[in-house]
Amino acid sequence: MSDGSSKPQGKTKIFALLMALKFNESTLTRDQFIEILQDNEIVKQEDIAVFQVIYAFEGHKAYASQVARILGKKGKNPHSSINLQIGRLAKRIARKHDINFTIRSNQTYKYWDLFFNGWDEGRFWVWQLKDELVEALTETELTGEILHSEELRAELLYKITEGAKKVITVNAYERNSQARRICIEHYGAFCTVCDFNFEKTYGELGKGFIHVHHLIPVSYIGKSYELDPVEDLRPVCPNCHAMLHTQNPPLTIEELQSVISANFS
């Protein structure tokens, strides 16, 4: 499959090959990504949409074809247009920032690995958001997940309890990533309110897609809080997540289930 590569031309090719000896991958720091995400001349809304779709999947990774279809791309190779879009974004970044793109053995640029880790899984190509980009999306509140004021805020410091094994203090990004992973590993990637399973309905397109809901309102906690991902978090679909937060304090899982049952009885 195409991954948005293009061939360097003329003298640029020789320079690029020399650079490849020094740099074996494209890298940006968290702070650089934050600056880039907030630059409207570089990042368009459709670019943010790609990142948000991948962020919503377990492990912040998804098949390139999944991302394309969720964003409404059609055709035999729907991911091709996303590859081109990512390539254009990388080039806009390179105009303002000193970037050394990864170069393949066939002397083509690999633009996508500025943003993603990538690998083959059978006939599918997987994109996983780089850690620095995940941190930047979290910091700029561009993850795509609805940020409800009653939920745990990113600027607070938390402790995550992994069962009875250990307690570790983490920053906002690590709390988001680790707590989400532990919660989904325990409950599965389906809605604990309505039992909706994206993979069962959409197949590979929906595999691993789910939101995570914080049960404890921020008004109940202080600056330091011991967060148990199994006790305090629940996987929910976006619809139920929004409905839980139609009131303050939020509805409980059981209360929303009762509302659903009453409307179907």
mmCIF file of C-alpha atoms in Angstrom:
data_model
loop_
_atom_site.group_PDB
_atom_site.id
_atom_site.type_symbol
_atom_site.label_atom_id
_atom_site.label_comp_id
_atom_site.label_asym_id
_atom_site.label_seq_id
_atom_site.Cartn_x
_atom_site.Cartn_y
_atom_site.Cartn_z
ATOM 1 C CA MET A 1 0.000 0.000 0.000
ATOM 2 C CA SER A 2 1.105 3.582 -0.542
ATOM 3 C CA ASP A 3 2.204 5.430 2.589
ATOM 4 C CA GLY A 4 2.470 8.987 1.314
ATOM 5 C CA SER A 5 6.087 8.766 0.146
ATOM 6 C CA SER A 6 7.634 10.910 -2.586
ATOM 7 C CA LYS A 7 11.028 11.009 -4.257
ATOM 8 C CA PRO A 8 13.559 13.747 -3.425
ATOM 9 C CA GLN A 9 14.878 15.525 -6.533
ATOM 10 C CA GLY A 10 18.361 16.527 -7.799
ATOM 11 C CA LYS A 11 20.873 17.756 -5.251
ATOM 12 C CA THR A 12 18.223 17.433 -2.602
ATOM 13 C CA LYS A 13 18.464 13.651 -3.012
ATOM 14 C CA ILE A 14 22.193 13.591 -2.239
ATOM 15 C CA PHE A 15 21.740 15.847 0.789
ATOM 16 C CA ALA A 16 18.818 13.791 2.010
ATOM 17 C CA LEU A 17 20.828 10.573 1.802
ATOM 18 C CA LEU A 18 23.611 12.149 3.846
ATOM 19 C CA MET A 19 21.079 13.251 6.414
ATOM 20 C CA ALA A 20 19.686 9.730 6.549
ATOM 21 C CA LEU A 21 23.039 8.534 7.866
ATOM 22 C CA LYS A 22 22.622 10.859 10.844
ATOM 23 C CA PHE A 23 18.870 10.699 11.419
ATOM 24 C CA ASN A 24 17.045 7.381 11.182
ATOM 25 C CA GLU A 25 13.598 8.706 12.012
ATOM 26 C CA SER A 26 11.537 11.863 12.040
ATOM 27 C CA THR A 27 11.110 13.239 15.551
ATOM 28 C CA LEU A 28 9.327 16.168 17.127
ATOM 29 C CA THR A 29 9.094 16.960 20.819
ATOM 30 C CA ARG A 30 5.870 17.366 22.787
ATOM 31 C CA ASP A 31 6.375 21.142 22.900
ATOM 32 C CA GLN A 32 6.992 21.315 19.151
ATOM 33 C CA PHE A 33 3.800 19.360 18.499
ATOM 34 C CA ILE A 34 1.879 21.716 20.811
ATOM 35 C CA GLU A 35 3.145 24.717 18.840
ATOM 36 C CA ILE A 36 2.301 23.029 15.532
ATOM 37 C CA LEU A 37 -1.212 21.970 16.598
ATOM 38 C CA GLN A 38 -1.995 25.574 17.517
ATOM 39 C CA ASP A 39 -0.726 26.977 14.214
ATOM 40 C CA ASN A 40 -3.715 27.321 11.887
ATOM 41 C CA GLU A 41 -1.434 27.957 8.907
ATOM 42 C CA ILE A 42 0.021 24.470 9.319
ATOM 43 C CA VAL A 43 -2.674 22.247 10.784
ATOM 44 C CA LYS A 44 -6.137 22.119 9.245
ATOM 45 C CA GLN A 45 -9.275 20.766 10.899
ATOM 46 C CA GLU A 46 -9.173 17.686 8.664
ATOM 47 C CA ASP A 47 -5.677 16.923 9.981
ATOM 48 C CA ILE A 48 -6.882 17.156 13.579
ATOM 49 C CA ALA A 49 -9.741 14.812 12.641
ATOM 50 C CA VAL A 50 -7.250 12.105 11.585
ATOM 51 C CA PHE A 51 -5.434 12.334 14.911
ATOM 52 C CA GLN A 52 -8.688 12.334 16.872
ATOM 53 C CA VAL A 53 -9.973 9.197 15.168
ATOM 54 C CA ILE A 54 -6.772 7.308 16.000
ATOM 55 C CA TYR A 55 -6.706 8.681 19.556
ATOM 56 C CA ALA A 56 -10.156 7.201 20.222
ATOM 57 C CA PHE A 57 -8.940 3.653 19.544
ATOM 58 C CA GLU A 58 -7.434 1.421 22.203
ATOM 59 C CA GLY A 59 -3.698 2.054 22.410
ATOM 60 C CA HIS A 60 -4.131 5.093 20.121
ATOM 61 C CA LYS A 61 -3.625 2.847 17.115
ATOM 62 C CA ALA A 62 -5.833 1.944 14.158
ATOM 63 C CA TYR A 63 -5.646 0.563 10.649
ATOM 64 C CA ALA A 64 -5.093 3.290 8.075
ATOM 65 C CA SER A 65 -8.133 1.944 6.218
ATOM 66 C CA GLN A 66 -10.244 2.239 9.405
ATOM 67 C CA VAL A 67 -9.298 5.878 9.780
ATOM 68 C CA ALA A 68 -10.125 6.607 6.152
ATOM 69 C CA ARG A 69 -13.563 4.964 6.235
ATOM 70 C CA ILE A 70 -14.539 6.639 9.513
ATOM 71 C CA LEU A 71 -13.688 9.967 7.886
ATOM 72 C CA GLY A 72 -15.943 9.139 4.951
ATOM 73 C CA LYS A 73 -13.318 8.200 2.368
ATOM 74 C CA LYS A 74 -14.500 5.759 -0.263
ATOM 75 C CA GLY A 75 -13.066 3.670 -3.075
ATOM 76 C CA LYS A 76 -10.854 0.614 -3.361
ATOM 77 C CA ASN A 77 -7.997 2.233 -1.414
ATOM 78 C CA PRO A 78 -9.661 4.842 0.819
ATOM 79 C CA HIS A 79 -6.474 5.314 2.829
ATOM 80 C CA SER A 80 -4.650 6.767 -0.200
ATOM 81 C CA SER A 81 -6.211 10.205 0.229
ATOM 82 C CA ILE A 82 -5.300 10.187 3.943
ATOM 83 C CA ASN A 83 -1.693 9.340 3.026
ATOM 84 C CA LEU A 84 -1.601 12.316 0.671
ATOM 85 C CA GLN A 85 -3.161 14.556 3.330
ATOM 86 C CA ILE A 86 -0.573 13.527 5.911
ATOM 87 C CA GLY A 87 2.189 14.136 3.376
ATOM 88 C CA ARG A 88 0.925 17.662 2.728
ATOM 89 C CA LEU A 89 0.757 18.334 6.471
ATOM 90 C CA ALA A 90 4.351 17.136 6.932
ATOM 91 C CA LYS A 91 5.531 19.426 4.142
ATOM 92 C CA ARG A 92 3.777 22.428 5.727
ATOM 93 C CA ILE A 93 5.511 21.635 9.004
ATOM 94 C CA ALA A 94 8.879 21.370 7.240
ATOM 95 C CA ARG A 95 8.491 24.914 5.910
ATOM 96 C CA LYS A 96 8.558 26.306 9.466
ATOM 97 C CA HIS A 97 10.495 23.662 11.379
ATOM 98 C CA ASP A 98 13.813 21.908 10.822
ATOM 99 C CA ILE A 99 12.651 18.406 9.924
ATOM 100 C CA ASN A 100 14.705 15.471 8.668
ATOM 101 C CA PHE A 101 12.235 13.046 7.153
ATOM 102 C CA THR A 102 12.998 9.352 7.234
ATOM 103 C CA ILE A 103 14.216 8.101 3.858
ATOM 104 C CA ARG A 104 13.563 4.624 2.542
ATOM 105 C CA SER A 105 16.116 2.429 0.788
ATOM 106 C CA ASN A 106 14.384 3.337 -2.494
ATOM 107 C CA GLN A 107 15.091 7.011 -1.697
ATOM 108 C CA THR A 108 11.500 8.027 -0.948
ATOM 109 C CA TYR A 109 10.417 10.110 1.987
ATOM 110 C CA LYS A 110 8.312 8.500 4.710
ATOM 111 C CA TYR A 111 6.188 11.467 5.780
ATOM 112 C CA TRP A 112 3.746 9.625 8.021
ATOM 113 C CA ASP A 113 6.354 8.585 10.593
ATOM 114 C CA LEU A 114 6.613 12.176 11.743
ATOM 115 C CA PHE A 115 3.303 11.475 13.493
ATOM 116 C CA PHE A 116 2.905 7.702 13.768
ATOM 117 C CA ASN A 117 4.618 4.448 14.529
ATOM 118 C CA GLY A 118 3.623 2.117 11.713
ATOM 119 C CA TRP A 119 3.711 -1.585 10.941
ATOM 120 C CA ASP A 120 2.007 -4.307 8.913
ATOM 121 C CA GLU A 121 -0.619 -6.598 10.410
ATOM 122 C CA GLY A 122 -1.430 -9.032 7.624
ATOM 123 C CA ARG A 123 -3.044 -7.065 4.830
ATOM 124 C CA PHE A 124 -3.586 -4.026 7.064
ATOM 125 C CA TRP A 125 -1.236 -1.158 7.849
ATOM 126 C CA VAL A 126 -1.358 0.113 11.444
ATOM 127 C CA TRP A 127 -0.819 3.708 12.495
ATOM 128 C CA GLN A 128 -0.153 4.467 16.174
ATOM 129 C CA LEU A 129 0.117 8.049 17.404
ATOM 130 C CA LYS A 130 3.606 8.861 18.662
ATOM 131 C CA ASP A 131 3.772 9.462 22.401
ATOM 132 C CA GLU A 132 4.821 13.079 21.931
ATOM 133 C CA LEU A 133 1.787 13.739 19.736
ATOM 134 C CA VAL A 134 -0.551 12.073 22.240
ATOM 135 C CA GLU A 135 0.858 14.318 24.966
ATOM 136 C CA ALA A 136 0.385 17.393 22.784
ATOM 137 C CA LEU A 137 -3.199 16.492 21.862
ATOM 138 C CA THR A 138 -3.983 15.983 25.553
ATOM 139 C CA GLU A 139 -2.325 19.255 26.583
ATOM 140 C CA THR A 140 -4.152 21.269 23.914
ATOM 141 C CA GLU A 141 -7.458 19.454 24.579
ATOM 142 C CA LEU A 142 -7.623 18.303 20.957
ATOM 143 C CA THR A 143 -8.099 14.606 21.642
ATOM 144 C CA GLY A 144 -11.640 14.690 20.288
ATOM 145 C CA GLU A 145 -13.088 13.229 23.471
ATOM 146 C CA ILE A 146 -15.671 15.525 25.040
ATOM 147 C CA LEU A 147 -14.045 17.181 28.043
ATOM 148 C CA HIS A 148 -16.780 17.414 30.659
ATOM 149 C CA SER A 149 -16.144 19.861 33.486
ATOM 150 C CA GLU A 150 -17.306 17.333 36.073
ATOM 151 C CA GLU A 151 -14.624 14.826 35.083
ATOM 152 C CA LEU A 152 -11.033 14.624 36.215
ATOM 153 C CA ARG A 153 -9.086 17.577 34.786
ATOM 154 C CA ALA A 154 -5.792 17.208 32.941
ATOM 155 C CA GLU A 155 -3.892 19.716 35.064
ATOM 156 C CA LEU A 156 -4.362 17.757 38.290
ATOM 157 C CA LEU A 157 -1.875 15.204 39.563
ATOM 158 C CA TYR A 158 -3.054 11.652 40.114
ATOM 159 C CA LYS A 159 -1.958 8.318 41.402
ATOM 160 C CA ILE A 160 -2.998 5.273 39.430
ATOM 161 C CA THR A 161 -3.573 2.102 41.405
ATOM 162 C CA GLU A 162 -3.036 -1.035 39.339
ATOM 163 C CA GLY A 163 -5.012 -3.480 41.448
ATOM 164 C CA ALA A 164 -3.102 -4.163 44.665
ATOM 165 C CA LYS A 165 0.250 -4.410 42.917
ATOM 166 C CA LYS A 166 1.603 -0.878 43.092
ATOM 167 C CA VAL A 167 0.762 2.802 43.138
ATOM 168 C CA ILE A 168 2.534 5.110 40.717
ATOM 169 C CA THR A 169 2.355 8.882 40.446
ATOM 170 C CA VAL A 170 1.990 10.071 36.871
ATOM 171 C CA ASN A 171 1.425 13.235 34.888
ATOM 172 C CA ALA A 172 -1.737 13.988 32.917
ATOM 173 C CA TYR A 173 -0.652 12.253 29.698
ATOM 174 C CA GLU A 174 0.497 9.091 31.468
ATOM 175 C CA ARG A 175 -2.686 9.054 33.547
ATOM 176 C CA ASN A 176 -4.795 9.303 30.414
ATOM 177 C CA SER A 177 -2.936 6.604 28.528
ATOM 178 C CA GLN A 178 -2.335 4.069 31.295
ATOM 179 C CA ALA A 179 -5.690 4.461 33.031
ATOM 180 C CA ARG A 180 -7.541 4.105 29.732
ATOM 181 C CA ARG A 181 -5.568 0.969 28.838
ATOM 182 C CA ILE A 182 -6.140 -0.670 32.231
ATOM 183 C CA CYS A 183 -9.862 0.164 32.164
ATOM 184 C CA ILE A 184 -10.418 -1.273 28.683
ATOM 185 C CA GLU A 185 -8.325 -4.363 29.381
ATOM 186 C CA HIS A 186 -10.560 -5.080 32.375
ATOM 187 C CA TYR A 187 -14.023 -4.305 30.941
ATOM 188 C CA GLY A 188 -13.469 -4.706 27.200
ATOM 189 C CA ALA A 189 -14.033 -2.199 24.400
ATOM 190 C CA PHE A 190 -17.822 -2.009 24.631
ATOM 191 C CA CYS A 191 -20.256 0.371 26.328
ATOM 192 C CA THR A 192 -21.013 -0.518 29.948
ATOM 193 C CA VAL A 193 -24.276 1.429 29.706
ATOM 194 C CA CYS A 194 -25.928 0.075 26.549
ATOM 195 C CA ASP A 195 -23.563 -2.825 25.653
ATOM 196 C CA PHE A 196 -22.852 -1.345 22.219
ATOM 197 C CA ASN A 197 -19.781 -2.931 20.653
ATOM 198 C CA PHE A 198 -18.288 -1.050 17.708
ATOM 199 C CA GLU A 199 -16.413 -4.078 16.391
ATOM 200 C CA LYS A 200 -19.553 -6.249 16.320
ATOM 201 C CA THR A 201 -21.450 -3.578 14.415
ATOM 202 C CA TYR A 202 -18.744 -2.211 12.134
ATOM 203 C CA GLY A 203 -16.256 -5.092 11.979
ATOM 204 C CA GLU A 204 -12.587 -4.153 11.641
ATOM 205 C CA LEU A 205 -13.628 -0.536 11.163
ATOM 206 C CA GLY A 206 -14.782 -0.280 14.789
ATOM 207 C CA LYS A 207 -12.264 -2.590 16.466
ATOM 208 C CA GLY A 208 -11.014 -1.047 19.725
ATOM 209 C CA PHE A 209 -13.059 2.167 19.432
ATOM 210 C CA ILE A 210 -14.551 3.389 22.730
ATOM 211 C CA HIS A 211 -14.648 6.385 25.098
ATOM 212 C CA VAL A 212 -13.714 6.205 28.799
ATOM 213 C CA HIS A 213 -15.924 7.831 31.440
ATOM 214 C CA HIS A 214 -14.694 9.087 34.829
ATOM 215 C CA LEU A 215 -17.187 8.204 37.567
ATOM 216 C CA ILE A 216 -15.964 10.704 40.158
ATOM 217 C CA PRO A 217 -16.758 14.446 39.685
ATOM 218 C CA VAL A 218 -13.813 16.805 40.166
ATOM 219 C CA SER A 219 -15.648 18.558 43.021
ATOM 220 C CA TYR A 220 -15.230 15.377 45.079
ATOM 221 C CA ILE A 221 -11.452 15.310 44.899
ATOM 222 C CA GLY A 222 -8.444 17.408 45.820
ATOM 223 C CA LYS A 223 -5.172 18.224 44.110
ATOM 224 C CA SER A 224 -3.941 14.685 44.590
ATOM 225 C CA TYR A 225 -6.179 11.738 43.965
ATOM 226 C CA GLU A 226 -5.651 7.990 43.971
ATOM 227 C CA LEU A 227 -7.293 6.818 40.770
ATOM 228 C CA ASP A 228 -8.198 3.162 40.366
ATOM 229 C CA PRO A 229 -8.873 2.592 36.634
ATOM 230 C CA VAL A 230 -11.084 -0.429 37.365
ATOM 231 C CA GLU A 231 -13.148 1.161 40.141
ATOM 232 C CA ASP A 232 -13.277 4.750 38.886
ATOM 233 C CA LEU A 233 -13.462 4.436 35.086
ATOM 234 C CA ARG A 234 -15.878 2.773 32.659
ATOM 235 C CA PRO A 235 -15.768 2.319 28.874
ATOM 236 C CA VAL A 236 -18.810 3.959 27.248
ATOM 237 C CA CYS A 237 -19.943 4.798 23.719
ATOM 238 C CA PRO A 238 -19.886 8.510 22.732
ATOM 239 C CA ASN A 239 -23.701 8.758 22.873
ATOM 240 C CA CYS A 240 -23.978 7.388 26.401
ATOM 241 C CA HIS A 241 -20.971 9.458 27.458
ATOM 242 C CA ALA A 242 -22.764 12.625 26.393
ATOM 243 C CA MET A 243 -26.027 11.543 28.073
ATOM 244 C CA LEU A 244 -24.256 10.816 31.371
ATOM 245 C CA HIS A 245 -23.163 14.450 31.435
ATOM 246 C CA THR A 246 -26.525 16.052 30.716
ATOM 247 C CA GLN A 247 -26.806 16.674 34.460
ATOM 248 C CA ASN A 248 -24.472 17.929 37.165
ATOM 249 C CA PRO A 249 -23.461 15.834 38.974
ATOM 250 C CA PRO A 250 -23.500 13.314 36.128
ATOM 251 C CA LEU A 251 -25.972 10.463 35.982
ATOM 252 C CA THR A 252 -24.679 7.161 37.260
ATOM 253 C CA ILE A 253 -24.304 4.206 34.929
ATOM 254 C CA GLU A 254 -27.327 2.568 36.602
ATOM 255 C CA GLU A 255 -29.483 5.711 36.308
ATOM 256 C CA LEU A 256 -28.841 5.985 32.587
ATOM 257 C CA GLN A 257 -29.562 2.287 32.131
ATOM 258 C CA SER A 258 -32.906 2.872 33.858
ATOM 259 C CA VAL A 259 -33.683 5.739 31.483
ATOM 260 C CA ILE A 260 -32.944 3.484 28.501
ATOM 261 C CA SER A 261 -35.050 0.660 29.932
ATOM 262 C CA ALA A 262 -37.992 2.981 30.625
ATOM 263 C CA ASN A 263 -37.989 4.207 27.027
ATOM 264 C CA PHE A 264 -37.951 0.707 25.600
ATOM 265 C CA SER A 265 -40.528 -0.819 27.942
#
